[in-house]
């Protein structure tokens, strides 16, 4: 009897050794789950992550803790997430900049987006807007491009910087339109808006979430959206693809896990997030926060999406002749 008991114990120990997370995952989550962010509290991604965390907390019956680690153009937060335990209790709520564009704008990074993380779930896409000050004489994108072509450098555009999403979008529009804008970078979107509303800058290129209130208030006039189709909330505003066929330029936000995180936990989080993103009230809330919900995307599909994004941005960076620093 003792020999049989010993044999069963040895077999159980061997199984546990082969699958160290097998038993623990059956009850996942048994404790709070952490979402690391590269942005400060109160920022757009932070507001989105907190809303998502609240919904998941109700589903999981466990707190979802938001851990803000801003700075270094997403490097600080991404590095912290990459070095976190791969135990299924820490995830990285990331934006396109951290997981894709930083690879092409930094000569070296202390983390590798492709190797240090596994994709979990795309949450939503973030459209951008190109808008003009209310009294700018050019009323359409075609008129803006004609004005810029007639007098190169005369049309100014405010962005968050030439190597940011908004900056690269403005430069892409100029490149495709065969014109040269006077690119004016700002560290704060609020400062950019003050100068546009005050008539010192002609155009502004920022995320829809940052500009929509000014558009609705009549302080700026939307010229185009960066999405392939027009936005539901702005049906009269053309998409850039209507001027430049096939053009689409959106940021996105999604969940990633440190490499080595148990695959069944990754699959569980993917399913739970997808269930949320199929709820109309969640979709509406995300839209109000400037994010278009992605209703269906498996882990494998998200992985393929990430590979395509890296290829797409590699081509765009080459087209815009952006040098890594």
Tab-separated table of C-alpha atoms in Angstrom:
chain	number	residue	atom	x	y	z
A	1	UNK	CA	0.000	0.000	0.000
A	2	UNK	CA	2.807	2.383	0.910
A	3	UNK	CA	4.549	1.573	-2.396
A	4	UNK	CA	1.315	2.295	-4.332
A	5	UNK	CA	0.774	5.609	-2.496
A	6	UNK	CA	4.359	6.606	-3.202
A	7	UNK	CA	3.954	5.744	-6.885
A	8	UNK	CA	0.789	7.845	-7.194
A	9	UNK	CA	2.474	10.771	-5.432
A	10	UNK	CA	5.472	10.509	-7.714
A	11	UNK	CA	3.238	10.498	-10.802
A	12	UNK	CA	1.349	13.565	-9.571
A	13	UNK	CA	4.617	15.368	-8.882
A	14	UNK	CA	5.874	14.549	-12.360
A	15	UNK	CA	2.707	15.947	-13.945
A	16	UNK	CA	2.951	19.080	-11.861
A	17	UNK	CA	6.560	19.475	-12.947
A	18	UNK	CA	5.623	19.168	-16.600
A	19	UNK	CA	2.700	21.604	-16.251
A	20	UNK	CA	3.556	24.022	-13.426
A	21	UNK	CA	0.441	26.133	-13.993
A	22	UNK	CA	-2.048	23.338	-14.720
A	23	UNK	CA	-3.764	23.266	-11.357
A	24	UNK	CA	-3.518	26.969	-10.538
A	25	UNK	CA	-5.148	27.992	-13.798
A	26	UNK	CA	-8.300	26.028	-13.085
A	27	UNK	CA	-9.411	28.760	-10.697
A	28	UNK	CA	-7.885	31.721	-12.517
A	29	UNK	CA	-8.048	34.475	-11.439
A	30	UNK	CA	-7.546	33.794	-7.741
A	31	UNK	CA	-6.176	37.262	-6.994
A	32	UNK	CA	-6.128	40.797	-8.470
A	33	UNK	CA	-5.015	41.244	-12.070
A	34	UNK	CA	-2.731	44.133	-13.036
A	35	UNK	CA	-2.793	46.195	-16.241
A	36	UNK	CA	0.402	48.197	-16.829
A	37	UNK	CA	0.104	51.376	-18.909
A	38	UNK	CA	2.770	53.613	-20.457
A	39	UNK	CA	0.555	56.690	-20.134
A	40	UNK	CA	-0.301	58.858	-17.115
A	41	UNK	CA	-3.549	58.776	-15.184
A	42	UNK	CA	-6.264	60.770	-16.955
A	43	UNK	CA	-4.853	60.210	-20.452
A	44	UNK	CA	-6.979	58.707	-23.231
A	45	UNK	CA	-5.491	55.179	-22.946
A	46	UNK	CA	-5.780	55.357	-19.152
A	47	UNK	CA	-9.486	56.187	-19.321
A	48	UNK	CA	-10.066	53.333	-21.775
A	49	UNK	CA	-8.064	50.862	-19.698
A	50	UNK	CA	-9.892	51.781	-16.499
A	51	UNK	CA	-13.252	51.296	-18.163
A	52	UNK	CA	-12.192	47.923	-19.556
A	53	UNK	CA	-10.752	46.975	-16.168
A	54	UNK	CA	-14.023	47.784	-14.425
A	55	UNK	CA	-15.945	45.530	-16.799
A	56	UNK	CA	-13.472	42.654	-16.489
A	57	UNK	CA	-13.406	42.993	-12.711
A	58	UNK	CA	-17.147	42.310	-12.604
A	59	UNK	CA	-16.717	39.257	-14.825
A	60	UNK	CA	-13.699	37.862	-12.949
A	61	UNK	CA	-14.891	38.724	-9.434
A	62	UNK	CA	-11.412	40.100	-8.780
A	63	UNK	CA	-10.009	43.662	-8.768
A	64	UNK	CA	-8.239	44.852	-11.912
A	65	UNK	CA	-5.482	47.245	-10.875
A	66	UNK	CA	-4.220	49.944	-13.256
A	67	UNK	CA	-0.472	50.575	-12.867
A	68	UNK	CA	0.582	53.772	-14.674
A	69	UNK	CA	4.255	53.934	-15.652
A	70	UNK	CA	4.516	56.904	-18.044
A	71	UNK	CA	7.623	58.383	-19.596
A	72	UNK	CA	10.281	57.733	-22.194
A	73	UNK	CA	7.810	57.608	-25.093
A	74	UNK	CA	6.276	54.394	-23.715
A	75	UNK	CA	9.643	52.769	-22.998
A	76	UNK	CA	9.360	52.814	-19.193
A	77	UNK	CA	5.978	51.106	-19.094
A	78	UNK	CA	6.768	48.608	-21.842
A	79	UNK	CA	10.019	47.591	-20.181
A	80	UNK	CA	8.291	47.142	-16.822
A	81	UNK	CA	5.602	44.979	-18.432
A	82	UNK	CA	8.152	42.868	-20.316
A	83	UNK	CA	10.015	42.146	-17.077
A	84	UNK	CA	6.880	41.254	-15.111
A	85	UNK	CA	6.216	37.655	-14.014
A	86	UNK	CA	4.609	35.591	-16.762
A	87	UNK	CA	2.094	34.139	-14.324
A	88	UNK	CA	-1.121	35.354	-15.926
A	89	UNK	CA	-1.691	38.182	-13.451
A	90	UNK	CA	0.092	41.034	-15.253
A	91	UNK	CA	-0.820	42.385	-18.688
A	92	UNK	CA	0.303	45.355	-20.757
A	93	UNK	CA	-2.397	47.683	-22.075
A	94	UNK	CA	-0.435	48.988	-25.036
A	95	UNK	CA	-0.785	51.397	-27.935
A	96	UNK	CA	0.645	51.198	-31.445
A	97	UNK	CA	3.574	53.417	-30.510
A	98	UNK	CA	4.926	51.063	-27.852
A	99	UNK	CA	4.471	47.854	-29.819
A	100	UNK	CA	5.195	48.952	-33.394
A	101	UNK	CA	6.436	52.457	-34.189
A	102	UNK	CA	9.055	52.674	-31.412
A	103	UNK	CA	10.940	49.918	-33.231
A	104	UNK	CA	11.470	52.272	-36.159
A	105	UNK	CA	11.985	55.576	-34.334
A	106	UNK	CA	14.494	54.380	-31.695
A	107	UNK	CA	17.952	53.079	-32.610
A	108	UNK	CA	17.714	50.655	-29.703
A	109	UNK	CA	15.058	49.632	-27.209
A	110	UNK	CA	15.417	47.892	-23.829
A	111	UNK	CA	12.553	45.591	-24.828
A	112	UNK	CA	11.598	43.644	-27.942
A	113	UNK	CA	7.877	43.968	-28.758
A	114	UNK	CA	7.888	40.801	-30.860
A	115	UNK	CA	9.863	38.556	-28.482
A	116	UNK	CA	9.065	39.886	-25.003
A	117	UNK	CA	5.272	39.791	-25.363
A	118	UNK	CA	2.467	37.582	-26.610
A	119	UNK	CA	-0.601	39.232	-28.192
A	120	UNK	CA	-3.799	38.723	-26.197
A	121	UNK	CA	-6.585	40.831	-27.709
A	122	UNK	CA	-7.024	43.938	-29.825
A	123	UNK	CA	-9.447	46.198	-27.951
A	124	UNK	CA	-10.134	49.062	-30.340
A	125	UNK	CA	-8.882	51.310	-33.111
A	126	UNK	CA	-8.324	55.024	-32.596
A	127	UNK	CA	-9.076	57.224	-35.619
A	128	UNK	CA	-7.375	60.549	-36.219
A	129	UNK	CA	-8.768	63.769	-37.645
A	130	UNK	CA	-7.295	66.461	-39.828
A	131	UNK	CA	-9.069	69.734	-39.038
A	132	UNK	CA	-8.733	73.430	-39.858
A	133	UNK	CA	-9.290	76.537	-37.772
A	134	UNK	CA	-12.858	77.774	-38.135
A	135	UNK	CA	-11.974	80.801	-40.296
A	136	UNK	CA	-9.434	79.097	-42.558
A	137	UNK	CA	-10.387	79.970	-46.159
A	138	UNK	CA	-9.816	76.473	-47.574
A	139	UNK	CA	-13.020	74.550	-46.844
A	140	UNK	CA	-12.092	71.060	-48.074
A	141	UNK	CA	-8.995	68.869	-48.153
A	142	UNK	CA	-8.698	69.414	-51.896
A	143	UNK	CA	-8.684	73.202	-51.358
A	144	UNK	CA	-6.084	72.850	-48.573
A	145	UNK	CA	-3.783	70.845	-50.842
A	146	UNK	CA	-4.254	73.334	-53.687
A	147	UNK	CA	-3.377	76.227	-51.376
A	148	UNK	CA	-0.311	74.414	-50.032
A	149	UNK	CA	0.821	73.533	-53.540
A	150	UNK	CA	0.474	77.137	-54.735
A	151	UNK	CA	2.547	78.456	-51.845
A	152	UNK	CA	4.811	75.704	-50.380
A	153	UNK	CA	5.226	75.978	-46.606
A	154	UNK	CA	2.467	78.567	-46.231
A	155	UNK	CA	-0.020	76.164	-44.611
A	156	UNK	CA	0.891	75.287	-41.035
A	157	UNK	CA	-0.187	72.138	-39.202
A	158	UNK	CA	-0.005	71.406	-35.477
A	159	UNK	CA	0.874	67.864	-34.380
A	160	UNK	CA	2.413	66.080	-31.406
A	161	UNK	CA	5.759	65.856	-33.224
A	162	UNK	CA	7.173	64.467	-36.500
A	163	UNK	CA	7.783	60.969	-35.074
A	164	UNK	CA	4.434	60.650	-33.345
A	165	UNK	CA	1.266	59.214	-34.851
A	166	UNK	CA	-0.235	62.618	-35.556
A	167	UNK	CA	3.026	63.911	-37.017
A	168	UNK	CA	3.468	60.952	-39.333
A	169	UNK	CA	-0.149	61.237	-40.471
A	170	UNK	CA	0.283	64.919	-41.351
A	171	UNK	CA	3.494	64.116	-43.244
A	172	UNK	CA	1.768	61.221	-45.045
A	173	UNK	CA	-1.011	63.540	-46.240
A	174	UNK	CA	1.574	66.032	-47.460
A	175	UNK	CA	3.591	63.286	-49.190
A	176	UNK	CA	0.547	61.827	-50.932
A	177	UNK	CA	-0.743	65.286	-51.860
A	178	UNK	CA	2.619	66.381	-53.242
A	179	UNK	CA	2.817	69.402	-50.933
A	180	UNK	CA	4.923	70.727	-48.080
A	181	UNK	CA	3.248	71.761	-44.807
A	182	UNK	CA	4.852	73.973	-42.186
A	183	UNK	CA	4.944	71.296	-39.483
A	184	UNK	CA	4.687	72.768	-35.955
A	185	UNK	CA	5.186	70.213	-33.120
A	186	UNK	CA	3.592	70.553	-29.669
A	187	UNK	CA	4.191	68.576	-26.493
A	188	UNK	CA	0.620	69.172	-25.297
A	189	UNK	CA	-2.529	68.873	-27.392
A	190	UNK	CA	-4.163	71.659	-25.377
A	191	UNK	CA	-1.395	74.087	-26.376
A	192	UNK	CA	-1.814	73.128	-30.013
A	193	UNK	CA	-5.553	73.747	-29.833
A	194	UNK	CA	-5.058	77.187	-28.270
A	195	UNK	CA	-2.908	78.253	-31.208
A	196	UNK	CA	-5.261	76.779	-33.808
A	197	UNK	CA	-8.348	78.369	-32.255
A	198	UNK	CA	-6.410	81.617	-31.842
A	199	UNK	CA	-5.658	81.704	-35.575
A	200	UNK	CA	-1.880	81.245	-35.258
A	201	UNK	CA	-1.905	77.753	-36.841
A	202	UNK	CA	-3.995	76.702	-39.858
A	203	UNK	CA	-4.479	72.958	-39.417
A	204	UNK	CA	-4.328	70.419	-36.616
A	205	UNK	CA	-3.885	66.650	-36.741
A	206	UNK	CA	-4.793	64.769	-33.554
A	207	UNK	CA	-6.772	61.722	-32.400
A	208	UNK	CA	-10.537	61.931	-32.808
A	209	UNK	CA	-10.864	61.706	-29.017
A	210	UNK	CA	-8.857	64.919	-28.623
A	211	UNK	CA	-10.572	66.856	-31.423
A	212	UNK	CA	-14.222	65.796	-31.544
A	213	UNK	CA	-15.367	68.193	-28.795
A	214	UNK	CA	-13.769	71.138	-30.640
A	215	UNK	CA	-15.409	70.030	-33.902
A	216	UNK	CA	-18.827	69.774	-32.262
A	217	UNK	CA	-18.282	73.177	-30.637
A	218	UNK	CA	-17.492	74.788	-33.998
A	219	UNK	CA	-14.004	75.891	-32.926
A	220	UNK	CA	-12.367	73.822	-35.668
A	221	UNK	CA	-13.694	72.311	-38.888
A	222	UNK	CA	-13.026	68.627	-39.611
A	223	UNK	CA	-11.563	68.060	-43.085
A	224	UNK	CA	-11.001	64.299	-43.086
A	225	UNK	CA	-10.833	61.197	-40.922
A	226	UNK	CA	-7.974	58.720	-41.102
A	227	UNK	CA	-10.211	55.651	-41.278
A	228	UNK	CA	-11.020	53.698	-44.446
A	229	UNK	CA	-14.698	54.611	-44.078
A	230	UNK	CA	-16.438	57.657	-42.645
A	231	UNK	CA	-17.038	57.658	-38.902
A	232	UNK	CA	-20.603	56.941	-37.784
A	233	UNK	CA	-20.581	59.965	-35.491
A	234	UNK	CA	-19.277	62.258	-38.292
A	235	UNK	CA	-21.070	61.020	-41.430
A	236	UNK	CA	-20.526	64.259	-43.359
A	237	UNK	CA	-16.749	64.254	-42.866
A	238	UNK	CA	-14.920	62.474	-45.724
A	239	UNK	CA	-12.342	59.782	-45.041
A	240	UNK	CA	-8.819	60.262	-46.362
A	241	UNK	CA	-9.351	57.162	-48.508
A	242	UNK	CA	-11.832	59.189	-50.577
A	243	UNK	CA	-8.909	61.390	-51.642
A	244	UNK	CA	-6.120	58.796	-51.506
A	245	UNK	CA	-7.517	55.411	-52.537
A	246	UNK	CA	-6.809	52.607	-50.087
A	247	UNK	CA	-5.436	54.924	-47.422
A	248	UNK	CA	-6.098	53.957	-43.809
A	249	UNK	CA	-4.253	55.211	-40.776
A	250	UNK	CA	-5.483	54.432	-37.285
A	251	UNK	CA	-3.856	53.881	-33.961
A	252	UNK	CA	-5.050	51.039	-31.764
A	253	UNK	CA	-4.927	49.761	-28.217
A	254	UNK	CA	-4.736	46.194	-27.056
A	255	UNK	CA	-3.737	43.734	-24.363
A	256	UNK	CA	-0.422	41.892	-24.342
A	257	UNK	CA	1.139	39.510	-21.827
A	258	UNK	CA	4.787	38.876	-20.903
A	259	UNK	CA	6.271	36.083	-23.021
A	260	UNK	CA	5.751	32.748	-21.330
A	261	UNK	CA	2.330	33.559	-19.903
A	262	UNK	CA	0.228	30.344	-19.880
A	263	UNK	CA	-1.593	29.922	-23.166
A	264	UNK	CA	-4.879	28.975	-21.513
A	265	UNK	CA	-4.905	32.201	-19.496
A	266	UNK	CA	-4.192	34.193	-22.678
A	267	UNK	CA	-7.074	32.393	-24.408
A	268	UNK	CA	-9.387	33.019	-21.448
A	269	UNK	CA	-8.651	36.762	-21.392
A	270	UNK	CA	-9.151	36.926	-25.171
A	271	UNK	CA	-12.582	35.303	-24.840
A	272	UNK	CA	-13.641	37.460	-21.907
A	273	UNK	CA	-12.635	40.694	-23.654
A	274	UNK	CA	-14.426	39.574	-26.821
A	275	UNK	CA	-17.582	38.908	-24.823
A	276	UNK	CA	-17.436	42.469	-23.505
A	277	UNK	CA	-16.838	43.977	-26.927
A	278	UNK	CA	-20.007	42.354	-28.232
A	279	UNK	CA	-22.153	44.259	-25.749
A	280	UNK	CA	-23.792	47.343	-27.366
A	281	UNK	CA	-23.392	49.501	-24.262
A	282	UNK	CA	-19.646	48.740	-24.131
A	283	UNK	CA	-19.251	49.518	-27.843
A	284	UNK	CA	-21.064	52.837	-27.384
A	285	UNK	CA	-18.974	53.779	-24.369
A	286	UNK	CA	-15.700	53.015	-26.132
A	287	UNK	CA	-16.846	55.043	-29.133
A	288	UNK	CA	-17.577	57.983	-26.843
A	289	UNK	CA	-14.023	57.640	-25.528
A	290	UNK	CA	-12.573	57.720	-29.059
A	291	UNK	CA	-12.035	54.013	-29.656
A	292	UNK	CA	-13.812	51.867	-32.255
A	293	UNK	CA	-14.336	48.456	-30.650
A	294	UNK	CA	-12.956	45.392	-32.424
A	295	UNK	CA	-15.793	42.850	-32.018
A	296	UNK	CA	-13.982	39.702	-33.175
A	297	UNK	CA	-10.309	38.728	-33.070
A	298	UNK	CA	-8.756	35.498	-31.845
A	299	UNK	CA	-5.253	35.264	-30.365
A	300	UNK	CA	-3.954	33.875	-33.673
A	301	UNK	CA	-5.654	36.654	-35.627
A	302	UNK	CA	-4.170	39.289	-33.320
A	303	UNK	CA	-0.727	37.761	-33.832
A	304	UNK	CA	-1.189	37.968	-37.623
A	305	UNK	CA	-2.450	41.544	-37.262
A	306	UNK	CA	0.714	42.481	-35.351
A	307	UNK	CA	2.982	41.037	-38.042
A	308	UNK	CA	1.089	42.974	-40.715
A	309	UNK	CA	1.301	46.188	-38.656
A	310	UNK	CA	5.081	45.927	-38.338
A	311	UNK	CA	5.424	45.439	-42.089
A	312	UNK	CA	3.064	48.330	-42.847
A	313	UNK	CA	4.854	50.739	-40.529
A	314	UNK	CA	8.249	49.700	-41.839
A	315	UNK	CA	7.152	50.783	-45.312
A	316	UNK	CA	5.622	54.034	-44.039
A	317	UNK	CA	8.768	55.015	-42.114
A	318	UNK	CA	10.849	54.432	-45.244
A	319	UNK	CA	8.435	56.496	-47.354
A	320	UNK	CA	8.618	59.411	-44.902
A	321	UNK	CA	12.399	59.005	-44.576
A	322	UNK	CA	12.234	58.975	-40.770
A	323	UNK	CA	15.572	58.380	-39.092
A	324	UNK	CA	15.792	56.425	-35.839
A	325	UNK	CA	17.333	58.306	-32.924
